[in-house]
mmCIF file of C-alpha atoms in Angstrom:
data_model
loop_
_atom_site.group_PDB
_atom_site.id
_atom_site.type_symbol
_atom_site.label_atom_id
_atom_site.label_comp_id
_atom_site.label_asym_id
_atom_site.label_seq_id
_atom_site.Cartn_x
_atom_site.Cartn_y
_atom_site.Cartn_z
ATOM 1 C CA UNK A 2 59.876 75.186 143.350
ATOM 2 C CA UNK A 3 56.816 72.810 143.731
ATOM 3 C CA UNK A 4 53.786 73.244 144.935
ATOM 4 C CA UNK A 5 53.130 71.912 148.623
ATOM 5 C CA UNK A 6 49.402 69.469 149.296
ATOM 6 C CA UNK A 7 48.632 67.097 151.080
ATOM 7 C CA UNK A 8 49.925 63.517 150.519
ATOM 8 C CA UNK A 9 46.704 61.522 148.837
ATOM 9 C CA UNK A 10 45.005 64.472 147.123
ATOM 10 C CA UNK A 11 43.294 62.910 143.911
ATOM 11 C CA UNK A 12 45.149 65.902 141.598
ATOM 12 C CA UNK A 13 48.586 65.127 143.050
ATOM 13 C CA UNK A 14 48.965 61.794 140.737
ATOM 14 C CA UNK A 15 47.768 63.888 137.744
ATOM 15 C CA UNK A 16 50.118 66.624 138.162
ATOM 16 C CA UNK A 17 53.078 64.673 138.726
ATOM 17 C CA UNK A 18 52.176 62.449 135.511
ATOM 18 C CA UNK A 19 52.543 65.972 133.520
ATOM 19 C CA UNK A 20 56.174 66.108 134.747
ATOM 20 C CA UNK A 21 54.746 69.413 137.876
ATOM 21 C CA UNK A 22 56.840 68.998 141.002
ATOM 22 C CA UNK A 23 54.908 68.405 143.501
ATOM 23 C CA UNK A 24 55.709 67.759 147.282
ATOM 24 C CA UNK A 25 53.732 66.124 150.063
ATOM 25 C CA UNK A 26 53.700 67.154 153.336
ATOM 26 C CA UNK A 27 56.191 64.131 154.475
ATOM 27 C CA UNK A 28 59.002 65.887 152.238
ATOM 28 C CA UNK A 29 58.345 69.877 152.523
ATOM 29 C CA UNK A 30 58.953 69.340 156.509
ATOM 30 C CA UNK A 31 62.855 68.888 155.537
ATOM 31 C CA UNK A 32 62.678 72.424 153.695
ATOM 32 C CA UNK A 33 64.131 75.181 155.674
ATOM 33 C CA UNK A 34 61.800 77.514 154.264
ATOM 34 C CA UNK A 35 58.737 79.191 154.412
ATOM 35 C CA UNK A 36 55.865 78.898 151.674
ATOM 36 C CA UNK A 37 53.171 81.059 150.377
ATOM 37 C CA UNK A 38 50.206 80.417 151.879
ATOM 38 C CA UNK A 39 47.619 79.976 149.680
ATOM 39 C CA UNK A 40 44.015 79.930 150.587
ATOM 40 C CA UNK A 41 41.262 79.000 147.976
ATOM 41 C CA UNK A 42 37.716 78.615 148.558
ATOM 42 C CA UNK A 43 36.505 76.110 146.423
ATOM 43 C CA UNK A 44 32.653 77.097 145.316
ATOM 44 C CA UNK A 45 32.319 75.675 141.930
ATOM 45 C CA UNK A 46 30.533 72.032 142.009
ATOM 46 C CA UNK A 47 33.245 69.791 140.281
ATOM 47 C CA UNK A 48 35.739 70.409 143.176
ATOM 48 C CA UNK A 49 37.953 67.922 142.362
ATOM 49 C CA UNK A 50 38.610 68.939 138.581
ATOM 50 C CA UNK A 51 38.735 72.771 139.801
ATOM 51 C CA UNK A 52 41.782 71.505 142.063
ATOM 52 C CA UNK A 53 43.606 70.503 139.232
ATOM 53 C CA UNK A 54 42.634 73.317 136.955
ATOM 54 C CA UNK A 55 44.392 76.317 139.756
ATOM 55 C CA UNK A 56 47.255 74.264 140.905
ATOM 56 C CA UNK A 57 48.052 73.522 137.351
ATOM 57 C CA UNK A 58 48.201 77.404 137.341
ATOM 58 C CA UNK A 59 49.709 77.544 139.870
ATOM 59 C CA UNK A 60 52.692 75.210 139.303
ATOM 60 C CA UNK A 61 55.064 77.166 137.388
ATOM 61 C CA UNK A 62 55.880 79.761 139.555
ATOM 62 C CA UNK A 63 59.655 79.089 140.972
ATOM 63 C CA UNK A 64 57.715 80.069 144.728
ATOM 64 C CA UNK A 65 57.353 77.507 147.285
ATOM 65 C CA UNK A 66 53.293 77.853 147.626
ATOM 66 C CA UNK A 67 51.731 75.278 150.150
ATOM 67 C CA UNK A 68 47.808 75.198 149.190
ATOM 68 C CA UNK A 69 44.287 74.895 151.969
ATOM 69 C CA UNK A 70 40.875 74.385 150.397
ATOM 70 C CA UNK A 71 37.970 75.662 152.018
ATOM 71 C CA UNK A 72 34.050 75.635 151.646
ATOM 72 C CA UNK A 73 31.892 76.782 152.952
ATOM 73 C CA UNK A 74 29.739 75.089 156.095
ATOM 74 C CA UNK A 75 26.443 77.060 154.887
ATOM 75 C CA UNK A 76 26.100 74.832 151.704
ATOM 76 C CA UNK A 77 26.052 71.003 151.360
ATOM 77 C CA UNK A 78 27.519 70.515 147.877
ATOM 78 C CA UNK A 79 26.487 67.777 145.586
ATOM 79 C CA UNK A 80 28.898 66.883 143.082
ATOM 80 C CA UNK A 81 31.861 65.918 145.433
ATOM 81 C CA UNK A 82 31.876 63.409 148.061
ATOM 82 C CA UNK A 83 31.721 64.337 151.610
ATOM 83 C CA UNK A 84 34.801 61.781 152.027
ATOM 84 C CA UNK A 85 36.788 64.347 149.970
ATOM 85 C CA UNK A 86 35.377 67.345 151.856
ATOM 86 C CA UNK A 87 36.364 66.030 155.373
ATOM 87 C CA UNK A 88 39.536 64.809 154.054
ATOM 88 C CA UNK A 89 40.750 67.760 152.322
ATOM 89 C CA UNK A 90 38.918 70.933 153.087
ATOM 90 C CA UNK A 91 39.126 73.302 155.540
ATOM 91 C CA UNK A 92 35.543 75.559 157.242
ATOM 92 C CA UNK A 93 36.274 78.973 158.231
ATOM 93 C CA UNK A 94 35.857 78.804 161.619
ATOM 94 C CA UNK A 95 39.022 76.048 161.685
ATOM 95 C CA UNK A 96 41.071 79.050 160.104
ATOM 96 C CA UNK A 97 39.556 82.355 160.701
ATOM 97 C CA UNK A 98 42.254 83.287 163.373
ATOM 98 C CA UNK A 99 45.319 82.223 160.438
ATOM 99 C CA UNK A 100 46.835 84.663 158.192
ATOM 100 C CA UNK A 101 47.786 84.025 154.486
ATOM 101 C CA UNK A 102 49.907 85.227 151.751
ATOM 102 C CA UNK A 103 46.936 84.642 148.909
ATOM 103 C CA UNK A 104 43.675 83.582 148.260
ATOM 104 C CA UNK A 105 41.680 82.733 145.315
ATOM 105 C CA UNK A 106 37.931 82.711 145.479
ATOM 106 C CA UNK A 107 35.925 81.144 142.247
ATOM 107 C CA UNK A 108 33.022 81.124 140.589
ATOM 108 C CA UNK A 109 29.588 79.325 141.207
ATOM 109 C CA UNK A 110 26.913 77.947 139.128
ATOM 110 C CA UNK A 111 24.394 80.380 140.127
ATOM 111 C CA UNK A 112 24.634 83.218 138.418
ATOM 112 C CA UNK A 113 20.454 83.750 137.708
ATOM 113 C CA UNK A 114 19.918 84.018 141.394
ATOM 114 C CA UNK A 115 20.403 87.197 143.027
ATOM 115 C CA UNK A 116 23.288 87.785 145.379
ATOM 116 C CA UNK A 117 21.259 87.549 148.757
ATOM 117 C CA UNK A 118 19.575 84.651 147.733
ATOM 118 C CA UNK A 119 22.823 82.691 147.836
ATOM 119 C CA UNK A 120 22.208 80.393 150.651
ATOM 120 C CA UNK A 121 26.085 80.607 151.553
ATOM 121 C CA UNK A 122 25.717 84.461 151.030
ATOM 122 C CA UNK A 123 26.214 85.495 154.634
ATOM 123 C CA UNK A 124 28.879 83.397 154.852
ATOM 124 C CA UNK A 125 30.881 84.308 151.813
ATOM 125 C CA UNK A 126 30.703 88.438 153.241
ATOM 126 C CA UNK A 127 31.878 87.593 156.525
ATOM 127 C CA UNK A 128 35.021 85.548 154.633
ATOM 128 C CA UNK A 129 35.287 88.784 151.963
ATOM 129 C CA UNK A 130 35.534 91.265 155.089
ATOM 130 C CA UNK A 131 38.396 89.135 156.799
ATOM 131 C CA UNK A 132 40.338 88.857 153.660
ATOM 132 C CA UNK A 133 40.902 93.089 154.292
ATOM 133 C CA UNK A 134 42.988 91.798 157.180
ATOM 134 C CA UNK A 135 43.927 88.280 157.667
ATOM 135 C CA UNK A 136 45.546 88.208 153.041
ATOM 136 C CA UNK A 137 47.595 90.012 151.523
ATOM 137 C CA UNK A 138 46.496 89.793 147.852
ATOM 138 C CA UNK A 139 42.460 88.179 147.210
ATOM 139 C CA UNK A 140 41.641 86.661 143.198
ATOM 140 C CA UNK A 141 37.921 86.931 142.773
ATOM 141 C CA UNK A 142 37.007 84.741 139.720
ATOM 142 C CA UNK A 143 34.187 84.719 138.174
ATOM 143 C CA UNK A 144 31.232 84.516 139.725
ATOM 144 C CA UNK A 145 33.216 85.156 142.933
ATOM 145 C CA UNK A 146 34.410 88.381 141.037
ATOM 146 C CA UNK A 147 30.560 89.565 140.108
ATOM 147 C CA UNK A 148 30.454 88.875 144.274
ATOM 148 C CA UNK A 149 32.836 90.986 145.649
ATOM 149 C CA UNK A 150 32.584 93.892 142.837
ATOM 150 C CA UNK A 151 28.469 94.187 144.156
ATOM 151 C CA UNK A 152 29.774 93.863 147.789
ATOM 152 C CA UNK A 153 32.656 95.988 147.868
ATOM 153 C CA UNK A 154 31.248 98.923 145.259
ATOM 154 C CA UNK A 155 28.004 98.106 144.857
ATOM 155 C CA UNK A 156 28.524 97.273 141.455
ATOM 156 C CA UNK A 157 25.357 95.177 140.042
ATOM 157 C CA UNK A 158 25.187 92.296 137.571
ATOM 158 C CA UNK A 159 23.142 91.405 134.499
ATOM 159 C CA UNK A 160 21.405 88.594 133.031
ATOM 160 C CA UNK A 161 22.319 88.543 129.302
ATOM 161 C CA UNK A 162 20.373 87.782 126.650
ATOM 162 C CA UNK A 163 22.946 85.202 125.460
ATOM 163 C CA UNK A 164 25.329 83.485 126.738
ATOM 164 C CA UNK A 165 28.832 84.073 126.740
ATOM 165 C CA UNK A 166 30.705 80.819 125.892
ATOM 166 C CA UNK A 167 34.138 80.264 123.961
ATOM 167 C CA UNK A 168 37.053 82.424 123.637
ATOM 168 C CA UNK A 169 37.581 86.084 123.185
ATOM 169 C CA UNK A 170 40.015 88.434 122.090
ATOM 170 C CA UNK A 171 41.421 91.093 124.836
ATOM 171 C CA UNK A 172 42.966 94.092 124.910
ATOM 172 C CA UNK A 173 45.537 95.470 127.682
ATOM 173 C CA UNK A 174 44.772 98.354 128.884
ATOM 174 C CA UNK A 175 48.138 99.784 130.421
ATOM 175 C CA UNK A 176 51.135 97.388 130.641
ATOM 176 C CA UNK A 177 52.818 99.416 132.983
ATOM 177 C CA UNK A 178 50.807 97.668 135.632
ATOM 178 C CA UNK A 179 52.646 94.765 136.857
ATOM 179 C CA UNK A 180 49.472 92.274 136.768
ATOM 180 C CA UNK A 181 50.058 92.599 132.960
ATOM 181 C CA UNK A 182 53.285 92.667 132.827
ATOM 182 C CA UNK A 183 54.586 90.056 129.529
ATOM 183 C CA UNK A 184 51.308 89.876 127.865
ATOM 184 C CA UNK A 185 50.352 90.423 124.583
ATOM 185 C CA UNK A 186 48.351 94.021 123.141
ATOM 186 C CA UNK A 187 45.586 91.059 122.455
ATOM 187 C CA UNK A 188 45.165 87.442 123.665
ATOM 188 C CA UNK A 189 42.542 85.156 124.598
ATOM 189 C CA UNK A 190 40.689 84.016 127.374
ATOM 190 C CA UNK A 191 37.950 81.616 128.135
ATOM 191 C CA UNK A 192 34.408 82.131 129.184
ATOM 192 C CA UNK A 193 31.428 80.885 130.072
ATOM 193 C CA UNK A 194 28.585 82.732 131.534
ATOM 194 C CA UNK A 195 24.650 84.242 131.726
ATOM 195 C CA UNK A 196 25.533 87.566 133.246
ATOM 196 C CA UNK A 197 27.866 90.177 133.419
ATOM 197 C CA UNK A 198 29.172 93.390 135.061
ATOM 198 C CA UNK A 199 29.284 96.348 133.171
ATOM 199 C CA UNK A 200 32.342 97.682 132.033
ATOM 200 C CA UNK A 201 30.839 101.166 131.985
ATOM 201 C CA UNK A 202 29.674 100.947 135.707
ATOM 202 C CA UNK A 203 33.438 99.309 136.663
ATOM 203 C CA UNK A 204 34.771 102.235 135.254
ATOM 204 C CA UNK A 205 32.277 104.296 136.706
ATOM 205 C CA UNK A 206 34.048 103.142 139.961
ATOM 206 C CA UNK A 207 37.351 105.068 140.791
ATOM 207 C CA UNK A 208 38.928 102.720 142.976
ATOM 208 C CA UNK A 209 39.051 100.416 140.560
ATOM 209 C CA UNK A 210 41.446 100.098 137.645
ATOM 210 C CA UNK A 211 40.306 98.021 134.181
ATOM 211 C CA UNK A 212 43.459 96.389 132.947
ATOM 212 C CA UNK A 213 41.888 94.307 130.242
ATOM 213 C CA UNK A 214 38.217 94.551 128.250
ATOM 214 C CA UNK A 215 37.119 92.426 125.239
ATOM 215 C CA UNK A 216 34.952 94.468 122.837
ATOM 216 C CA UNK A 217 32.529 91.407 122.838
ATOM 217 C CA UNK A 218 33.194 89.765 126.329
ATOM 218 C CA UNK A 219 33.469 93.348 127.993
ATOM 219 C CA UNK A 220 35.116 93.305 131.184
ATOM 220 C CA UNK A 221 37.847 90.998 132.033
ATOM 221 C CA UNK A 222 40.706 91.882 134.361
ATOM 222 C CA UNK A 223 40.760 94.363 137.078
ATOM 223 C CA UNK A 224 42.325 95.356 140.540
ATOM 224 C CA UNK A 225 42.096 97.864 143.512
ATOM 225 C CA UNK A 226 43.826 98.409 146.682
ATOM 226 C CA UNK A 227 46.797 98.456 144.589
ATOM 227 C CA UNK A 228 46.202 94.833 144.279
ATOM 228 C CA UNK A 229 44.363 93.829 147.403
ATOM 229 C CA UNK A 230 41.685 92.677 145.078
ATOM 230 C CA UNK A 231 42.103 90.985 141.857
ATOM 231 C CA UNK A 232 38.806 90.727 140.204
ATOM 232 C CA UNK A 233 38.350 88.038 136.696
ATOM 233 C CA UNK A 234 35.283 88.014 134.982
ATOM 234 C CA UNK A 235 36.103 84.726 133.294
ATOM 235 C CA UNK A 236 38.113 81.682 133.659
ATOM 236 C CA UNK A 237 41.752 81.879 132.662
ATOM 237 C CA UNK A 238 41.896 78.527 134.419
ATOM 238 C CA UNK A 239 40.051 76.400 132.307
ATOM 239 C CA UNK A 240 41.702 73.297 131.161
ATOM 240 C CA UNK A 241 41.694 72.514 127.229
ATOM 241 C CA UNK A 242 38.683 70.755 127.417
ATOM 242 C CA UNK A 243 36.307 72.247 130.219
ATOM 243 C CA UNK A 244 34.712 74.160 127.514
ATOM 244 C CA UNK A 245 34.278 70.760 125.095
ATOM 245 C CA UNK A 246 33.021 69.139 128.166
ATOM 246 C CA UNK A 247 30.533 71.823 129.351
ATOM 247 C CA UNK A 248 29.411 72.143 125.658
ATOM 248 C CA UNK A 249 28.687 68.443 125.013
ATOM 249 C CA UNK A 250 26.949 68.316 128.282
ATOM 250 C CA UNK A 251 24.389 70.813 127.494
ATOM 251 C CA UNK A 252 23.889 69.368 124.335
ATOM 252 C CA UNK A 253 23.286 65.900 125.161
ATOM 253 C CA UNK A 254 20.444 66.838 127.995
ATOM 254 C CA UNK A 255 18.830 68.597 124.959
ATOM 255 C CA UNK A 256 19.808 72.270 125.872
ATOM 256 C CA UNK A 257 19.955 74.888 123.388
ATOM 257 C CA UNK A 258 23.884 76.470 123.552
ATOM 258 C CA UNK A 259 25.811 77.521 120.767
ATOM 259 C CA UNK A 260 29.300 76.187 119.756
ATOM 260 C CA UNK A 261 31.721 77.742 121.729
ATOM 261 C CA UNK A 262 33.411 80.385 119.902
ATOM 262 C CA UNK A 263 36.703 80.030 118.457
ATOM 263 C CA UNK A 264 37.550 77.173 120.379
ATOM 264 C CA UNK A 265 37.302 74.006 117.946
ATOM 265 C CA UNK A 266 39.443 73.641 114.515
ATOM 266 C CA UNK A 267 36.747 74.556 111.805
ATOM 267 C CA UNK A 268 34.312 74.970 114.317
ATOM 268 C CA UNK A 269 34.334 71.014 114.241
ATOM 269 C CA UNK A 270 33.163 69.902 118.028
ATOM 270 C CA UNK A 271 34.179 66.011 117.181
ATOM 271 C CA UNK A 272 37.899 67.909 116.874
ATOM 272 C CA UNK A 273 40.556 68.228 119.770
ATOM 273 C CA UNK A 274 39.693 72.189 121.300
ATOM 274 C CA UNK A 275 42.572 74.335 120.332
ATOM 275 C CA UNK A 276 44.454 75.666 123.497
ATOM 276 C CA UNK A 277 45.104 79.184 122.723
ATOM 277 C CA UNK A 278 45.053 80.869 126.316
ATOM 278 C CA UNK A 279 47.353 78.834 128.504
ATOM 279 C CA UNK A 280 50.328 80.597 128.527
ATOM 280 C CA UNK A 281 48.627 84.122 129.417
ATOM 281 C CA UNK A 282 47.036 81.986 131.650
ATOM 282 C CA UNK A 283 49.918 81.169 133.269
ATOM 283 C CA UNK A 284 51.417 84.715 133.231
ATOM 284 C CA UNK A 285 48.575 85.982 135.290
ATOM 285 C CA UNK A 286 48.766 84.002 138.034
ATOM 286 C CA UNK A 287 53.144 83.963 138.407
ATOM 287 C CA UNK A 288 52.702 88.251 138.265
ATOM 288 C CA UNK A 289 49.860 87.905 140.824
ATOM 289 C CA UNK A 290 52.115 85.116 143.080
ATOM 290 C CA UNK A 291 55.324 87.713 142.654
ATOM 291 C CA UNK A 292 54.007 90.628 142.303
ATOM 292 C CA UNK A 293 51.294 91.153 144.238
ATOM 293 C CA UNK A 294 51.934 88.057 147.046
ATOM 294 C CA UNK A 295 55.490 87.162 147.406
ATOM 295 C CA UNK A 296 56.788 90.820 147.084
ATOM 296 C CA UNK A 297 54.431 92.657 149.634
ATOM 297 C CA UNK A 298 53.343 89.813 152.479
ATOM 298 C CA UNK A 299 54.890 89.922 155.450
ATOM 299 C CA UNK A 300 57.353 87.306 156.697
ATOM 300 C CA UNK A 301 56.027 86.722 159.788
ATOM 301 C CA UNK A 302 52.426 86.720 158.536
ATOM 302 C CA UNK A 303 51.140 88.609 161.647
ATOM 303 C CA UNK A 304 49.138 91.005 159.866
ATOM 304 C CA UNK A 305 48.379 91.994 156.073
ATOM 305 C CA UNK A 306 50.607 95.014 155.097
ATOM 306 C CA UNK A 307 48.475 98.477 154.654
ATOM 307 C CA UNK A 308 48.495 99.669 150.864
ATOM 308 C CA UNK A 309 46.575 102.515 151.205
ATOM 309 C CA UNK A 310 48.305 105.503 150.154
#
């Protein structure tokens, strides 16, 4: 099944060139069915090639999933036209009284500020404490992850003394878990970051369960709420060459940053990146969509079930 945007989003060209249905609004009005809702706040500063990045992920599941962006109104972002913003994006106050099956919140570039010095901070709590009753199933990534694991448990972060770029090796933790369900003892999985959260302190915290750790990138994957909250300290979303990009970048303004780590052939940067993560990738986000969406919202969307037990 494909996913449902709107008719003249940038991404939608892109996707359908790589053979991923895709349906505009025009067509999805003939369906006699009712999509996943999917709500994802968009806070990382190339919007447009984060679009393509989750609905890529997004794609393969065989669920109808109709996708809303939204940013936020307390931060005036400067990578992305405002032309896109109005067109496409969504402020909370247009949706705040609408329920949804999903929602993914991602990272941010700011990772050496503290979490109250955020200027969208207030903003970003008061859309973290109506997720508890307007979605069913909320993916913190990233720096959205650090976000809600210090708001929800009070779980701090860390400035590291060196940056964690490239891609790791995992562990799984317990496969009975359905979140996990198909992967591999060990895989890999992108990331790029100045801080962490401590594994030790995560599983310090009993309401939340570690389903993957790296022994080098620490933590990676976790939930609570019996999957109210899906919390990824890294970005399983990454595209084959976000990580070329972001290194070449650095290195052309004259920044110090280290090859990313087992990502090119030889560690030769003038090679093509090796994709080694995608189909874990992909894995993650259909068990969260079934699993943890499809299976447990309601129909009617009047209210987010209660896990608690």
């Amino acid at each position: 099944m494909p996913i449902k945007i709107q008719n003249d989003l940038p991404a939608k060209k892109i996707l359908e060139k790589e053979n991923i249905f895709v349906m505009d609004e025009i067509r999805a009005l003939q369906q006699d069915i009712r999509p996943l809702q999917i709500l994802i706040l968009n806070l990382m500063p190339l919007k447009e090639e984060t679009e393509l990045q989750i609905l890529r992920c997004l794609s393969n599941s065989p669920l109808q999933i109709e996708v809303t962006f939204l940013m936020v109104s307390s931060h005036t972002p400067k990578h992305t036209s405002v032309r896109h913003l109005n067109k496409f994006y969504v402020h909370f106050e247009d949706i705040k009284k609408d329920y949804f099956d999903g929602m993914i919140i991602t990272g941010a570039p700011i990772e050496f500020l503290k979490f109250e010095e955020v200027d969208f901070w207030d903003e970003l709590i008061k859309i973290m404490d109506w997720t508890e009753s307007h979605v069913t199933s909320t993916m913190y990534q990233c720096w959205g992850a650090q976000a809600a694991m210090y708001y929800f448990y009070g779980i701090r972060k860390y400035i590291l003394p060196k940056k964690i770029f490239g891609l790791f090796w995992h562990q799984v933790n317990d496969r009975k878990i359905p979140l996990v369900r198909g992967f591999d003892d060990i895989f890999l999985a992108p990331h790029s970051r100045h801080t962490e959260v401590k594994l030790e302190e995560i599983k310090a915290c009993w309401d939340i369960i570690v389903l993957s750790e790296s022994d080098e990138a620490g933590f990676f994957l976790g939930m609570t709420d019996n999957g109210r909250k899906i919390f990824i300290q890294g970005h399983p979303e990454y595209d084959r060459v976000t990580l070329d990009e972001e290194y070449k970048r650095d290195a052309e303004k004259g920044i110090k940053i280290a090859l990313p780590k087992n990502y090119y052939k030889n560690d030769d940067p003038s090679s093509r990146p090796l994709l080694m993560w995608r189909a874990h990738s992909e894995n993650l986000y259909m068990n969260w969509l079934n699993y943890y969406v499809y299976q447990i919202t309601p129909y009617n969307m009047y209210g987010a079930p209660e896990f608690r037990a």
